[in-house]
Amino acid sequence: INLVKMLIFANIMCFLCSAFIPGSSREVRASAEVSAQMLKKLKGKNEFTVLATVKQDRLNSGVILSVHQSDHRFLELESSGQRSEVRLHYRTKNQKDHTEVFPYSLADDQWHKISVAVSASHVILHVDCNRIYERVVEAPSMDIPEDTSFWLGQRNAAHGFFKGVMQDVEVLVMPQGYISQCPDLNRTCPTCNDFHGLVQKIMELQDILAKTSSKLSRAEEKMNGLDGCYCERTCSVKGVIYREDEGWTDGCKNCTCTNGTVHCEAISCPPPQCPAGTAPAYIKGACCKECQPFLVLQDRSMHRVVPSEPCPELSCPESEQIALSNRCCKVCRGHDFCSEGHGCLEHSDCVNLEAGDCCVCKDGFRPLRDDNAYCDDIDECAEGKHYCRENTMCVNTPGSFMCICHTGYIRIDDYSCTEHDECLSGLHNCDENALCFNMVGGHSCSCKPGYTGNGTVCKGKTLKFTSSPSPFPNAQMFLSMCFNLEGGYDCRCPHGHNCTGDCIHDNKVKHSGQIWVLDNDRCSVCSCQAGQVMCRRMVCDCDNPNADLFCCPECDPRLSSQCLHQNGLLTYGSGDTWVENCQQCQCLQGQVDCWPLPCPPVDCEFTVVPEGECCPRCVTDPCQADTIRNDITKTCTDEHNISRFSGSSWIKHGTECTLCQCKVSRHRQIPNCKLHLTSLSQRNPFFFLQ
């Protein structure tokens, strides 16, 4: 970092860090004394703004400011050049880690002003004085421990290094702190038009409240008759119906029916302790090895065993006949042993060998035991073994995976989606005589056959030759058309006719079957197929020693491109991925970038994240939920018949440590009270030191 200046404003306080050379090891953090002063200003605050002016190297993923203790990030602003994201990490009031992701690229080697303003549950992101995002999120908690560290340009001494230039990093404990960076945005007071708009909104809300109360009353009357009903959800597996909480064994997995969903876990086989005269072996119908007796040779004499039935006559010459160690009769080479019966079961195929058969797991499955008789699906999404790219979500399927476009995006190919089709919507700058091709993040233009130019401007005339000879020696006859090109000409078929199958791309002729790399994107490959240009991202083959590391950083074998795990005990090569604290992490050329694991959307009022899991699940009991869609049009009645809005909290009358919260379901209002372990002194407001 060429210049680092950190200003923490709460009244007037300043902290200035030394300059560091890019690429060298560094440790830029506030001293214990300065950290203690900053904690006093931030602790318990609901309104603050983080500002900075940055010039970040391309593709760098680094931290701008981090306030953390151990593995808990109480406040961290991060810019990911690998995924073109700005991330705000913080701890919520129920002491859970939360990451708010804003799709935006700061790592473009250009100067940018950035500010993130937090006001309770309201977050606003400004870049270069433009409001980019405004969201309602779960409110951050500034209940920060005293031994918390303040880092600048890095998460700690080993991770999250920001590469580039950073200056004027500020934390302002005040409303609308972004105004100090962009004074023209100062509009703290509403105008008359704003006031009348607010009055109109209040009148509309009052009308909604009256209508909703009436509907709720009618709905409660209808629901009263359903209180005694119980609907049990069952599971259907291979034609068998299982009841709630019923368990069964499916091959090498123990399964349970839970809330209508089948949950299975692989059986763990302990090593058998076999007595003398027995040995571990697989038996039919069992997953684990069991002790089986084996025969002991009583004497060393050998006897010829005469088969009860004569050996079948073979249809192959004697040179193609082979003798087997486990049967008396010979067989022909290439004998189908699998057709005689085999033990390959779930997701496993039988494969013939020279002298027998064996089991092999199907593609996309891994063995559950060493003989490959039982195999389980590989979750390519969870293990990072997929090819889903921009604007997609990986969904696991049996033996494979799918790349699903995010809501509002359209598909380009099997692995990529784009935000919108600029060609279809007309939001492009292609000439009327050009063809528009939609791409990730934009579009490209190519002049139609018979025209020349860069796609945004196309000029030229088309000469049509039918029965008369062409003045050009290579021009085709029979409805072919001659196209004027820069420095020459080309013969093309009119629309609807099949001739050469050649293509026009960037004002150049590409013959059918020709493959080339784009001039402005070395990581994209195009081909001419039957007169149409098809382009897609280059497929990375890390076994190829000539792989382009710019396009395929995951193939970089150099030690300098390795990354250190968060625990400091493991190293990963470039391209490796892993999951840590509900985040998907990837090592790319020595830099670690982590982002929240994608969770499928849940459409329900109450959700909870079970212990040991990362994604929320729906629950019906609001008292068990840790996330609730609060509706201020609904209220609870407390022990003193006082109406409380949904989501509000209060201390129960006559107690000091019992915290109540209004949690409203569709059918009833529940004031939920729990023991509140925060002492009275901790709940007192903090005051500024003058």
XYZ file of C-alpha atoms in Angstrom, residues 205-611:
407
model
C -51.165 2.089 5.277
C -54.169 2.929 7.448
C -56.453 1.570 4.732
C -54.343 -1.597 4.433
C -54.467 -2.012 8.220
C -58.267 -1.805 8.255
C -58.669 -4.268 5.353
C -56.097 -6.662 6.786
C -57.765 -6.639 10.208
C -61.078 -7.537 8.581
C -59.494 -10.363 6.551
C -57.664 -11.654 9.618
C -60.868 -11.759 11.598
C -62.610 -13.811 8.891
C -59.589 -16.083 8.536
C -59.508 -16.781 12.282
C -63.156 -17.824 12.167
C -62.389 -20.316 9.369
C -59.267 -21.630 11.107
C -61.018 -22.349 14.400
C -62.413 -25.567 12.954
C -58.961 -26.803 11.954
C -57.301 -26.715 15.385
C -58.032 -30.403 15.988
C -56.637 -31.589 12.650
C -53.296 -33.324 12.344
C -51.706 -33.922 8.945
C -48.796 -36.332 8.940
C -46.258 -36.033 6.114
C -44.882 -39.336 4.838
C -42.027 -40.371 2.556
C -42.279 -42.647 -0.474
C -39.095 -44.566 -1.375
C -39.026 -47.260 -4.083
C -42.764 -47.816 -3.744
C -42.676 -48.112 0.080
C -44.413 -45.539 2.317
C -42.593 -44.541 5.515
C -44.177 -42.548 8.349
C -42.770 -39.530 10.191
C -39.535 -40.351 12.119
C -39.566 -43.931 10.775
C -36.112 -45.265 9.908
C -34.834 -47.942 7.531
C -31.635 -49.209 5.942
C -31.135 -48.606 2.225
C -28.028 -50.460 1.059
C -25.128 -48.894 2.937
C -27.146 -45.920 4.242
C -29.388 -45.380 7.283
C -32.402 -43.269 6.294
C -35.106 -41.406 8.238
C -38.350 -39.747 7.168
C -38.395 -36.209 8.627
C -41.198 -33.762 7.791
C -41.853 -35.509 4.483
C -38.179 -35.453 3.410
C -35.791 -38.408 3.291
C -32.474 -37.876 5.107
C -29.768 -40.540 4.698
C -26.306 -41.018 6.184
C -23.640 -43.517 5.148
C -23.186 -46.496 7.499
C -19.831 -46.503 9.293
C -18.405 -50.047 9.469
C -16.111 -50.777 12.448
C -13.329 -53.313 11.775
C -14.627 -56.773 12.815
C -12.763 -58.625 15.569
C -12.911 -62.158 14.185
C -12.061 -65.228 16.366
C -9.724 -67.985 15.221
C -10.989 -69.992 12.279
C -12.953 -67.071 10.839
C -12.171 -64.117 8.576
C -14.037 -60.915 7.644
C -16.000 -61.147 4.396
C -18.973 -59.500 2.696
C -22.204 -61.496 2.659
C -25.298 -60.911 0.558
C -27.696 -58.328 1.976
C -25.218 -56.851 4.474
C -23.224 -53.627 4.092
C -20.356 -54.353 6.493
C -18.000 -57.304 6.580
C -18.904 -60.124 8.972
C -16.826 -62.943 10.425
C -17.173 -66.097 8.308
C -15.580 -69.560 8.909
C -13.062 -70.768 6.346
C -12.025 -74.361 5.448
C -8.737 -75.791 6.770
C -6.897 -78.429 4.709
C -6.731 -81.604 6.876
C -3.942 -83.364 4.951
C -1.593 -82.412 2.177
C -2.760 -85.082 -0.281
C -4.492 -83.944 -3.465
C -7.517 -85.692 -4.977
C -8.996 -85.351 -8.408
C -12.557 -84.096 -8.191
C -14.866 -85.387 -10.865
C -17.585 -82.852 -11.700
C -21.158 -84.058 -11.258
C -22.005 -82.770 -14.730
C -19.785 -82.735 -17.835
C -18.288 -79.391 -18.863
C -20.262 -77.601 -21.599
C -18.836 -77.594 -25.078
C -17.116 -74.301 -25.890
C -17.604 -72.440 -29.169
C -14.095 -70.957 -29.261
C -10.802 -72.541 -30.397
C -8.605 -74.108 -27.729
C -6.126 -71.226 -27.971
C -8.914 -68.870 -26.767
C -9.906 -71.090 -23.826
C -8.718 -70.165 -20.321
C -8.735 -72.092 -17.032
C -10.022 -70.418 -13.874
C -8.839 -71.000 -10.313
C -12.367 -71.125 -8.855
C -14.078 -73.545 -11.263
C -13.331 -76.861 -12.954
C -14.468 -76.053 -16.487
C -12.685 -73.747 -18.868
C -14.365 -70.729 -20.441
C -13.785 -68.766 -23.621
C -11.751 -65.603 -23.454
C -14.130 -62.649 -23.120
C -16.691 -64.697 -21.166
C -19.613 -62.648 -19.752
C -19.205 -63.297 -16.003
C -21.645 -60.508 -15.087
C -24.534 -62.352 -16.770
C -24.085 -65.244 -14.286
C -25.065 -62.976 -11.384
C -23.131 -60.359 -9.452
C -23.217 -58.347 -6.232
C -23.084 -54.844 -7.740
C -26.019 -52.975 -6.225
C -26.871 -49.293 -5.765
C -25.311 -46.976 -8.409
C -22.713 -49.634 -9.260
C -22.093 -51.428 -12.589
C -20.662 -54.890 -13.135
C -17.576 -54.975 -15.402
C -16.146 -58.150 -16.967
C -12.436 -58.868 -16.477
C -10.120 -61.535 -17.918
C -10.913 -64.133 -15.235
C -13.963 -62.776 -13.432
C -15.926 -59.608 -12.793
C -15.801 -56.572 -10.500
C -17.975 -53.624 -9.476
C -17.332 -50.050 -10.645
C -19.168 -46.927 -9.409
C -21.128 -45.018 -12.033
C -19.930 -41.568 -13.095
C -20.669 -38.981 -10.414
C -20.725 -41.535 -7.564
C -18.108 -42.678 -5.026
C -17.816 -46.105 -3.303
C -19.258 -46.650 0.176
C -17.140 -49.776 0.675
C -13.937 -51.152 -0.802
C -15.530 -53.612 -3.278
C -17.565 -50.793 -4.975
C -20.800 -52.766 -4.531
C -22.540 -49.739 -2.977
C -21.918 -46.195 -4.229
C -23.153 -42.779 -3.093
C -23.731 -39.581 -5.050
C -20.922 -36.972 -5.159
C -22.217 -33.485 -4.309
C -20.257 -31.533 -6.930
C -21.767 -28.266 -5.706
C -20.707 -28.635 -2.059
C -17.248 -29.912 -3.015
C -16.600 -27.240 -5.650
C -16.289 -29.796 -8.471
C -18.521 -27.976 -10.944
C -18.228 -25.503 -13.811
C -21.025 -23.070 -12.943
C -19.909 -19.534 -13.763
C -21.401 -16.048 -13.746
C -24.897 -15.444 -12.347
C -25.708 -19.120 -11.722
C -26.393 -21.365 -8.738
C -25.131 -24.948 -8.695
C -27.814 -27.581 -7.935
C -26.741 -31.160 -7.238
C -28.421 -34.000 -9.170
C -27.854 -37.777 -8.912
C -24.490 -38.389 -10.568
C -24.139 -34.836 -11.901
C -25.125 -31.187 -11.332
C -27.030 -28.335 -12.978
C -26.286 -24.615 -13.241
C -29.517 -22.706 -12.535
C -29.754 -19.043 -13.538
C -30.400 -16.563 -10.725
C -33.825 -14.930 -10.773
C -33.998 -12.304 -13.497
C -31.068 -13.714 -15.503
C -31.172 -15.552 -18.836
C -29.072 -18.492 -19.986
C -26.120 -18.179 -22.369
C -24.864 -21.776 -22.213
C -24.957 -24.730 -19.807
C -22.718 -22.954 -17.291
C -23.258 -19.164 -17.649
C -26.134 -16.674 -17.459
C -26.366 -12.935 -18.092
C -28.407 -10.211 -16.430
C -30.545 -9.361 -19.434
C -30.625 -9.794 -23.193
C -29.424 -6.432 -24.505
C -30.005 -7.587 -28.074
C -33.635 -8.576 -27.497
C -34.469 -5.466 -25.464
C -32.900 -3.121 -28.011
C -30.378 -1.729 -25.487
C -27.437 -2.057 -27.868
C -25.434 0.127 -30.243
C -25.309 -2.240 -33.223
C -25.848 -0.842 -36.714
C -29.133 -1.672 -38.433
C -27.103 -3.762 -40.884
C -25.354 -5.680 -38.090
C -26.104 -8.776 -36.019
C -26.214 -8.476 -32.190
C -24.799 -11.288 -30.027
C -25.651 -11.307 -26.292
C -22.707 -12.001 -23.935
C -22.028 -12.033 -20.186
C -21.952 -8.412 -19.055
C -22.729 -6.936 -22.469
C -23.031 -7.740 -26.172
C -21.058 -7.783 -29.424
C -21.927 -6.614 -32.939
C -20.998 -8.095 -36.309
C -21.950 -6.642 -39.685
C -24.369 -8.667 -41.734
C -23.062 -10.419 -44.857
C -22.513 -7.832 -47.575
C -21.533 -5.043 -45.179
C -18.220 -4.016 -43.632
C -17.405 -2.175 -40.441
C -16.916 -2.717 -36.719
C -20.542 -3.708 -36.033
C -21.623 -0.332 -34.684
C -21.115 1.178 -38.160
C -21.612 -1.059 -41.220
C -21.268 0.036 -44.857
C -21.146 -1.674 -48.218
C -23.212 -2.918 -51.144
C -24.173 -6.373 -52.285
C -23.958 -7.447 -55.951
C -26.193 -10.356 -56.943
C -25.210 -12.694 -59.745
C -27.693 -15.190 -61.127
C -27.228 -16.485 -64.649
C -24.612 -14.045 -65.879
C -20.925 -14.869 -65.303
C -19.271 -13.222 -62.322
C -16.549 -10.671 -63.083
C -14.575 -12.307 -60.257
C -12.981 -15.659 -61.104
C -13.874 -17.352 -57.771
C -17.441 -16.070 -57.398
C -20.098 -18.766 -57.079
C -22.990 -19.099 -59.521
C -26.645 -19.956 -58.925
C -28.022 -17.272 -56.559
C -24.674 -16.630 -54.845
C -23.957 -13.060 -53.750
C -20.688 -11.167 -53.851
C -19.866 -9.166 -50.692
C -17.577 -6.202 -50.715
C -14.912 -6.503 -47.983
C -11.910 -4.383 -47.088
C -9.147 -5.382 -49.518
C -11.190 -7.958 -51.422
C -14.523 -9.753 -51.694
C -16.287 -12.933 -50.615
C -19.123 -15.046 -52.046
C -22.115 -15.739 -49.826
C -25.498 -17.385 -50.070
C -28.564 -15.228 -49.462
C -30.644 -15.912 -46.379
C -32.424 -19.286 -46.483
C -29.883 -20.981 -48.808
C -27.083 -23.321 -47.754
C -23.785 -22.798 -49.576
C -20.344 -22.643 -48.013
C -21.363 -22.308 -44.343
C -18.675 -19.631 -43.790
C -19.092 -16.832 -41.222
C -18.353 -13.117 -40.970
C -16.860 -12.054 -37.620
C -15.282 -8.657 -36.876
C -15.269 -7.898 -40.610
C -13.256 -11.061 -41.347
C -14.204 -14.258 -43.137
C -14.159 -17.376 -40.970
C -14.576 -20.666 -42.803
C -16.962 -23.346 -41.606
C -15.315 -25.374 -38.834
C -12.643 -22.732 -38.150
C -11.790 -22.030 -34.460
C -10.164 -18.816 -33.177
C -9.527 -16.818 -29.985
C -11.132 -13.385 -29.587
C -8.749 -10.434 -29.957
C -10.234 -8.561 -26.973
C -10.722 -11.621 -24.748
C -8.009 -14.254 -24.860
C -10.085 -16.507 -22.597
C -12.968 -16.911 -25.084
C -12.954 -19.295 -28.056
C -15.196 -18.921 -31.092
C -16.014 -21.265 -33.935
C -17.863 -21.036 -37.244
C -20.622 -23.639 -37.433
C -22.883 -23.758 -40.490
C -22.721 -20.013 -41.022
C -23.166 -19.079 -37.344
C -20.509 -17.817 -34.934
C -20.567 -19.630 -31.568
C -18.428 -18.279 -28.674
C -17.869 -19.567 -25.152
C -15.349 -19.424 -22.335
C -12.193 -21.531 -22.731
C -12.338 -24.932 -20.980
C -9.372 -25.301 -18.602
C -7.356 -28.522 -18.886
C -4.827 -28.467 -16.044
C -3.136 -31.611 -17.419
C -1.998 -29.553 -20.417
C 1.445 -28.041 -19.622
C 0.687 -25.166 -22.038
C -2.517 -24.085 -20.249
C -2.981 -20.298 -20.168
C -2.643 -19.387 -16.466
C -4.276 -15.999 -17.072
C -7.511 -17.712 -18.101
C -7.017 -20.751 -15.862
C -5.480 -19.559 -12.568
C -6.632 -22.820 -10.977
C -3.958 -24.606 -13.050
C -1.033 -22.568 -11.603
C 1.401 -25.063 -9.943
C 3.899 -22.488 -8.573
C 4.603 -22.378 -4.814
C 4.054 -18.610 -4.869
C 0.470 -19.297 -5.980
C -0.340 -21.473 -2.958
C -2.622 -20.246 -0.165
C -2.705 -20.750 3.598
C -5.874 -22.060 5.251
C -7.573 -19.862 7.853
C -6.253 -22.109 10.634
C -2.673 -21.649 9.434
C -2.076 -25.423 9.280
C -3.050 -26.322 5.708
C -1.909 -25.084 2.309
C -3.878 -25.161 -0.943
C -2.791 -24.971 -4.551
C -4.149 -22.420 -7.005
C -7.675 -23.446 -8.015
C -8.376 -25.506 -4.864
C -11.669 -24.843 -3.070
C -12.875 -25.573 0.435
C -15.722 -24.701 2.799
C -15.030 -22.756 6.000
C -17.641 -21.288 8.375
C -20.463 -21.530 5.814
C -18.350 -19.842 3.151
C -17.008 -21.207 -0.128
C -13.298 -20.362 -0.347
C -10.982 -20.581 -3.354
C -7.245 -20.137 -3.814
C -6.315 -18.262 -7.012
C -2.653 -17.389 -7.581
C -1.813 -16.982 -3.902
C -5.003 -15.085 -2.934
C -7.838 -16.519 -0.850
C -11.341 -15.332 -1.719
C -14.360 -16.489 0.292
C -18.053 -15.829 -0.313
C -21.236 -17.072 1.391
C -22.487 -20.502 0.366
C -25.555 -20.128 -1.883
C -28.751 -21.199 -0.143
C -31.992 -22.093 -1.926
C -34.759 -19.520 -1.328
C -37.291 -20.363 1.396
C -40.825 -19.041 1.071
C -42.151 -19.081 4.611
C -42.743 -16.753 7.538
C -40.422 -18.366 10.080
C -36.956 -19.827 9.484
C -34.182 -21.286 11.634
C -30.612 -22.298 10.824
C -30.014 -25.651 12.605
C -26.773 -26.108 14.497
